[in-house]
Structure formats: structure tokens, C-alpha cells
PDB file of C-alpha atoms in Angstrom:
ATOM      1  CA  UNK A   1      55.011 -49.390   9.125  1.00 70.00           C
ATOM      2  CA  UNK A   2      51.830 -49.809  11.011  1.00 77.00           C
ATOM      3  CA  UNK A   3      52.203 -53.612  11.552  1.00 95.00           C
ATOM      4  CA  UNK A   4      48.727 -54.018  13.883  1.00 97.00           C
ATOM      5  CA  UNK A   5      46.916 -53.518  10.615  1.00 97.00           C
ATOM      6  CA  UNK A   6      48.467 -55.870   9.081  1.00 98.00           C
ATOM      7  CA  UNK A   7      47.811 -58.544  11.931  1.00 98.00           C
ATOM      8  CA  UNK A   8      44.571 -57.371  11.901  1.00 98.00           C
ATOM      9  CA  UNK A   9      43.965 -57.861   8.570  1.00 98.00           C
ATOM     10  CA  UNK A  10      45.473 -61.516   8.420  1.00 98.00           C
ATOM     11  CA  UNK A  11      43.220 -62.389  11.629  1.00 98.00           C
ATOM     12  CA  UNK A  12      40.171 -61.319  10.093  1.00 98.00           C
ATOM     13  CA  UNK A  13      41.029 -63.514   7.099  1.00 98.00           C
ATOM     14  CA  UNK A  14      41.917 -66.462   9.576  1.00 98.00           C
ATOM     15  CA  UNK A  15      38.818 -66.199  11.619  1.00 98.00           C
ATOM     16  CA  UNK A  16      37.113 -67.532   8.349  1.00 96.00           C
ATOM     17  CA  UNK A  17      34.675 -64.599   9.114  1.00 98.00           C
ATOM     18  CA  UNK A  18      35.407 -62.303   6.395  1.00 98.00           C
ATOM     19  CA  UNK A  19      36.864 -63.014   2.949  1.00 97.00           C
ATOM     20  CA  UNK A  20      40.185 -61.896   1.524  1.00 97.00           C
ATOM     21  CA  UNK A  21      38.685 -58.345  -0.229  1.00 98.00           C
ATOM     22  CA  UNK A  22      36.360 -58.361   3.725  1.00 98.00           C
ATOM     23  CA  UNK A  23      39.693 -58.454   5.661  1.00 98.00           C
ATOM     24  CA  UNK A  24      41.486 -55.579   3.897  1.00 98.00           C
ATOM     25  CA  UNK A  25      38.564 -53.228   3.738  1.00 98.00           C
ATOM     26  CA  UNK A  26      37.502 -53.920   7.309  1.00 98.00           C
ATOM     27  CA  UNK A  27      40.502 -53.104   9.105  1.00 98.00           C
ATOM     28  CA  UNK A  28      40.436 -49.364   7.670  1.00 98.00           C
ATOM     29  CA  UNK A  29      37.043 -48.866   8.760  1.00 98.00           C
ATOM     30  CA  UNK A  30      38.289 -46.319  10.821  1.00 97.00           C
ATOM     31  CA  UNK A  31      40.132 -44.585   8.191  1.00 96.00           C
ATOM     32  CA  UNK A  32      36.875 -44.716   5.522  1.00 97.00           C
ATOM     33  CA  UNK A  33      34.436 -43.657   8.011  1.00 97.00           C
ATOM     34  CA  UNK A  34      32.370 -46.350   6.935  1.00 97.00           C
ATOM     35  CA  UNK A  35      30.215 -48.937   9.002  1.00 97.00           C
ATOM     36  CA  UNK A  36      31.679 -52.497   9.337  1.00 98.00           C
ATOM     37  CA  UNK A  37      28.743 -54.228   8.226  1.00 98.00           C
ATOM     38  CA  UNK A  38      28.308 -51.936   5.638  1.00 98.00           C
ATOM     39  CA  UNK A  39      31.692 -52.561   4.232  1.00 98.00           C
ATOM     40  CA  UNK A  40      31.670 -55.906   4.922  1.00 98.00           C
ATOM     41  CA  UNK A  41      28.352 -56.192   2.487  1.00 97.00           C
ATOM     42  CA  UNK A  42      30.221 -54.347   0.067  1.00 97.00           C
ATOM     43  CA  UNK A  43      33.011 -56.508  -0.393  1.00 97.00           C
ATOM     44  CA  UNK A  44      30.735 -59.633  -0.426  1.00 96.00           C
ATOM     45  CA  UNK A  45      30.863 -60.330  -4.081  1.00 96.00           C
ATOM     46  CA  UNK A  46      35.092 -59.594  -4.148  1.00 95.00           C
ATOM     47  CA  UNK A  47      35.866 -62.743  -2.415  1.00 90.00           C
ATOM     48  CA  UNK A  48      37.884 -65.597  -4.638  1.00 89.00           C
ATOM     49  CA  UNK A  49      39.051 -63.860  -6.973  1.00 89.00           C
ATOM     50  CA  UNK A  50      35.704 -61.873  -7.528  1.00 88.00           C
ATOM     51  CA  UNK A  51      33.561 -65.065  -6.333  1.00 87.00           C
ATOM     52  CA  UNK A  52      34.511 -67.180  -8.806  1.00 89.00           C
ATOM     53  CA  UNK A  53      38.689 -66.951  -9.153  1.00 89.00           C
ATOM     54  CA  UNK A  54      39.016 -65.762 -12.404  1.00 90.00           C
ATOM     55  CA  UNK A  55      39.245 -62.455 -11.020  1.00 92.00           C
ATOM     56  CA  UNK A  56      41.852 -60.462  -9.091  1.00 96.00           C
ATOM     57  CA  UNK A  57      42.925 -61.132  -5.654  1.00 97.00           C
ATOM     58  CA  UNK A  58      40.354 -60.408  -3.645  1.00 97.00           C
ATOM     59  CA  UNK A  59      42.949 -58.383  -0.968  1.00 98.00           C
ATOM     60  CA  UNK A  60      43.560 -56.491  -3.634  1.00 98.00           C
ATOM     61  CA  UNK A  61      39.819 -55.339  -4.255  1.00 97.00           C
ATOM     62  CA  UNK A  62      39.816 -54.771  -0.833  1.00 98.00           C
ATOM     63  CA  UNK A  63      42.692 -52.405  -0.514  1.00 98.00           C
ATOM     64  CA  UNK A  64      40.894 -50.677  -3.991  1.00 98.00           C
ATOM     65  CA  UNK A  65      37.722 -49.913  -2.164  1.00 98.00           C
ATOM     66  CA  UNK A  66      39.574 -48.292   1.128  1.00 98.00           C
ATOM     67  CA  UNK A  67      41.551 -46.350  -1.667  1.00 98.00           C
ATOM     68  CA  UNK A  68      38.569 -44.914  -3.249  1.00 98.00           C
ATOM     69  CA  UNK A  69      36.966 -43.850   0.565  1.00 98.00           C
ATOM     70  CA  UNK A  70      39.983 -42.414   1.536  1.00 98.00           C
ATOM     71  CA  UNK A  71      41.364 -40.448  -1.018  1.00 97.00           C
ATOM     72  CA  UNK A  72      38.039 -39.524  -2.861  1.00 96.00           C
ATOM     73  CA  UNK A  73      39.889 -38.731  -5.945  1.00 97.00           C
ATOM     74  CA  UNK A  74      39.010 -40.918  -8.634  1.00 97.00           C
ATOM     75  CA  UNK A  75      42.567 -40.663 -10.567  1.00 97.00           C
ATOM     76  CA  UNK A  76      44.727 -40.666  -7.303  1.00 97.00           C
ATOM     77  CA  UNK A  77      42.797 -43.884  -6.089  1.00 98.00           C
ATOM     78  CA  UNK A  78      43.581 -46.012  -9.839  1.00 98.00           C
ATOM     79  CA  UNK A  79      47.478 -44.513  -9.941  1.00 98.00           C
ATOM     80  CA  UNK A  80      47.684 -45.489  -5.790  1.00 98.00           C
ATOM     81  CA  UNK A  81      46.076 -49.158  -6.650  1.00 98.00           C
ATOM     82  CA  UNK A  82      48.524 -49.258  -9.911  1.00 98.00           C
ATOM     83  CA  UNK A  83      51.254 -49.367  -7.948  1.00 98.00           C
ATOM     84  CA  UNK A  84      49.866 -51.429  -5.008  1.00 98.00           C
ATOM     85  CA  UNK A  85      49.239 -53.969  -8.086  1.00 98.00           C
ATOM     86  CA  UNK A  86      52.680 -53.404  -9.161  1.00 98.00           C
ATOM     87  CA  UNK A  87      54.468 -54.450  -6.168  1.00 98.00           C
ATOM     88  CA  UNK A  88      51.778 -57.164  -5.335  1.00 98.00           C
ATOM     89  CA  UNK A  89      52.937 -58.488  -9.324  1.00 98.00           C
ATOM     90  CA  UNK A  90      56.726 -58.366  -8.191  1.00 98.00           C
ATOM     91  CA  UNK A  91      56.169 -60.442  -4.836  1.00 98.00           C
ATOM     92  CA  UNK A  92      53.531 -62.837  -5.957  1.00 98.00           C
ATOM     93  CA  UNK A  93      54.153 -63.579  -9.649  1.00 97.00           C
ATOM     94  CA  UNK A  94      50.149 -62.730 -10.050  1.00 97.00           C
ATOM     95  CA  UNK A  95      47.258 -60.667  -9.271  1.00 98.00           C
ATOM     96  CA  UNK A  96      44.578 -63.042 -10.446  1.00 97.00           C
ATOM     97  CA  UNK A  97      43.049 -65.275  -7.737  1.00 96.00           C
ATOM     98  CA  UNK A  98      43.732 -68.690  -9.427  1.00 96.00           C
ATOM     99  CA  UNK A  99      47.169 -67.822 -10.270  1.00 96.00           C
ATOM    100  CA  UNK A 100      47.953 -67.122  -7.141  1.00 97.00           C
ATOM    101  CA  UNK A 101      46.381 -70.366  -5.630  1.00 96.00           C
ATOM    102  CA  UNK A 102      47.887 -72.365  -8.696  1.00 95.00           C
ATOM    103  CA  UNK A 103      44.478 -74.138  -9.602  1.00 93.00           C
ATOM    104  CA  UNK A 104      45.886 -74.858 -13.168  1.00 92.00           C
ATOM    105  CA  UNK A 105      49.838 -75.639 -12.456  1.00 94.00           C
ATOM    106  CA  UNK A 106      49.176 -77.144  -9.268  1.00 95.00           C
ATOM    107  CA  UNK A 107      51.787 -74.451  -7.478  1.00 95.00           C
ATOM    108  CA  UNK A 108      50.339 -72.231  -5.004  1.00 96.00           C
ATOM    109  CA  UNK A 109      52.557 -69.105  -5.295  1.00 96.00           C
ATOM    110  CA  UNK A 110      50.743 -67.519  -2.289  1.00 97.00           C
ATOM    111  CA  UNK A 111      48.209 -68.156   0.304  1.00 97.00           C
ATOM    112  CA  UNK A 112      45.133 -65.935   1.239  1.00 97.00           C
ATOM    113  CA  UNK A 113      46.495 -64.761   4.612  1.00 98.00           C
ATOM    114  CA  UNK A 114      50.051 -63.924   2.845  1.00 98.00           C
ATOM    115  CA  UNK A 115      47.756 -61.795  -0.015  1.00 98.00           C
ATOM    116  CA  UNK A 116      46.226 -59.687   2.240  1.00 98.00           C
ATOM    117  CA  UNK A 117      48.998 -58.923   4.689  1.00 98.00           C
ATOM    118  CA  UNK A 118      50.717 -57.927   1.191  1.00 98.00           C
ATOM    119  CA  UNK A 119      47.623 -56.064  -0.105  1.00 98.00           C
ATOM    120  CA  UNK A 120      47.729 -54.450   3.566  1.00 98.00           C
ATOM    121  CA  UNK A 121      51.301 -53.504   3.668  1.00 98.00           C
ATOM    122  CA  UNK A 122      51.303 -52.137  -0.009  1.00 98.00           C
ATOM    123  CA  UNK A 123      47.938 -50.068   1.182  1.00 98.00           C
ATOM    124  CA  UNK A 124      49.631 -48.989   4.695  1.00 98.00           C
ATOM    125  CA  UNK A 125      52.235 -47.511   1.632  1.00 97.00           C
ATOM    126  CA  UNK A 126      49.882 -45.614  -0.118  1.00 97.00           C
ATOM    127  CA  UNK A 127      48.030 -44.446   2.688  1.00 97.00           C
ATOM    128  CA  UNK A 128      51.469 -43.236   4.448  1.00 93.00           C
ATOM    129  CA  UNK A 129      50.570 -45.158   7.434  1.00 88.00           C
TER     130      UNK A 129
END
């Protein structure tokens, strides 16, 4: 497994420059063929839970939109992000955003840096990296 991704991803996040859905995408900018900036505008909206937590992880969104770049297959890229939402399910207990930082039972089952370095390892997966 290509653990300097997954560092890279969880620095991004840290660096407080780049949302969770930010993090993921931009470390496989290289792998997309897309422009940082550009996919860092891209993913501006899929932060917290798709900006307003009710939504799914952002890391997840994230590790959607490099899915779609990459394989350019519509059906590959939903089965691929089924199962990365699968495994993501088993670890965390959730895939929506204020699940996952327990803003109704008061239990955070994970923290933002800990979703993306699992959105990033289940992507790594997919991508055979």
C-alpha cells in the first residue's frame, strides 16, 4: 500500500488548507491529470458533510471525484465507490458527516484526519495503488 498518499492526504487535511473531500482529491492530482486549483474549486462545496453535515463524509466525495477522473467509466466509478463506502461503513459505523462527528449522541466515532486516511486507503484499493 502506497502509504505517502495517505500522509499526504492527512497533511493536507491538517494544514487546515483544504477540506476533507480537498485533501483526498488533491493528492491524486497526478493520477486525474487535473490542475490543483482546479480540483481544489471543485471539491469546495463537499466539505462537512457536503457544507452543511447532513451529507456524506466529505473524504468520501473526495475519493468519488478521483474515481470518476480516473476510471472514466461511469458504472465502474459507482461499483468502485460502493465498496469504498462499504468498508468506510464497517470501520466507522457511518458515512454521513454528523454521524461520524457524533453532533447528535455526543460520540465522535471518527475524526476528519482518520476519514480521509480511510477514504485514501480504501481509494489506494480501488485504484490498485
Amino acid at each position: 500500500m502506497n502509504t505517502k498518499k495517505i500522509e499526504e492526504a492527512v497533511g493536507r487535511k491538517n494544514s487546515r488548507q483544504y477540506n476533507c473531500a480537498q485533501a483526498v482529491a488533491c493528492t491524486f492530482c497526478t493520477e486525474t491529470g487535473a490542475d490543483e486549483a482546479v480540483m481544489k474549486n471543485v471539491c469546495n462545496a463537499f466539505g462537512t458533510g457536503m457544507g452543511n453535515m447532513e451529507g456524506t463524509c466529505g473524504a468520501l466525495v473526495g475519493a468519488g471525484v478521483v474515481l470518476g477522473l480516473v476510471l472514466g467509466d461511469r458504472i465502474k466509478a459507482m461499483q468502485a465507490q460502493r465498496r469504498i463506502m462499504e468498508k468506510f461503513q464497517q470501520r466507522n459505523g457511518a458515512t454521513v458527516c454528523k454521524m461520524l462527528k457524533g453532533k447528535e449522541t455526543g460520540v465522535e466515532l471518527r475524526p476528519c484526519s482518520l476519514c480521509v486516511a480511510d477514504a485514501t486507503e480504501f481509494l489506494l484499493d480501488e485504484l490498485k495503488m
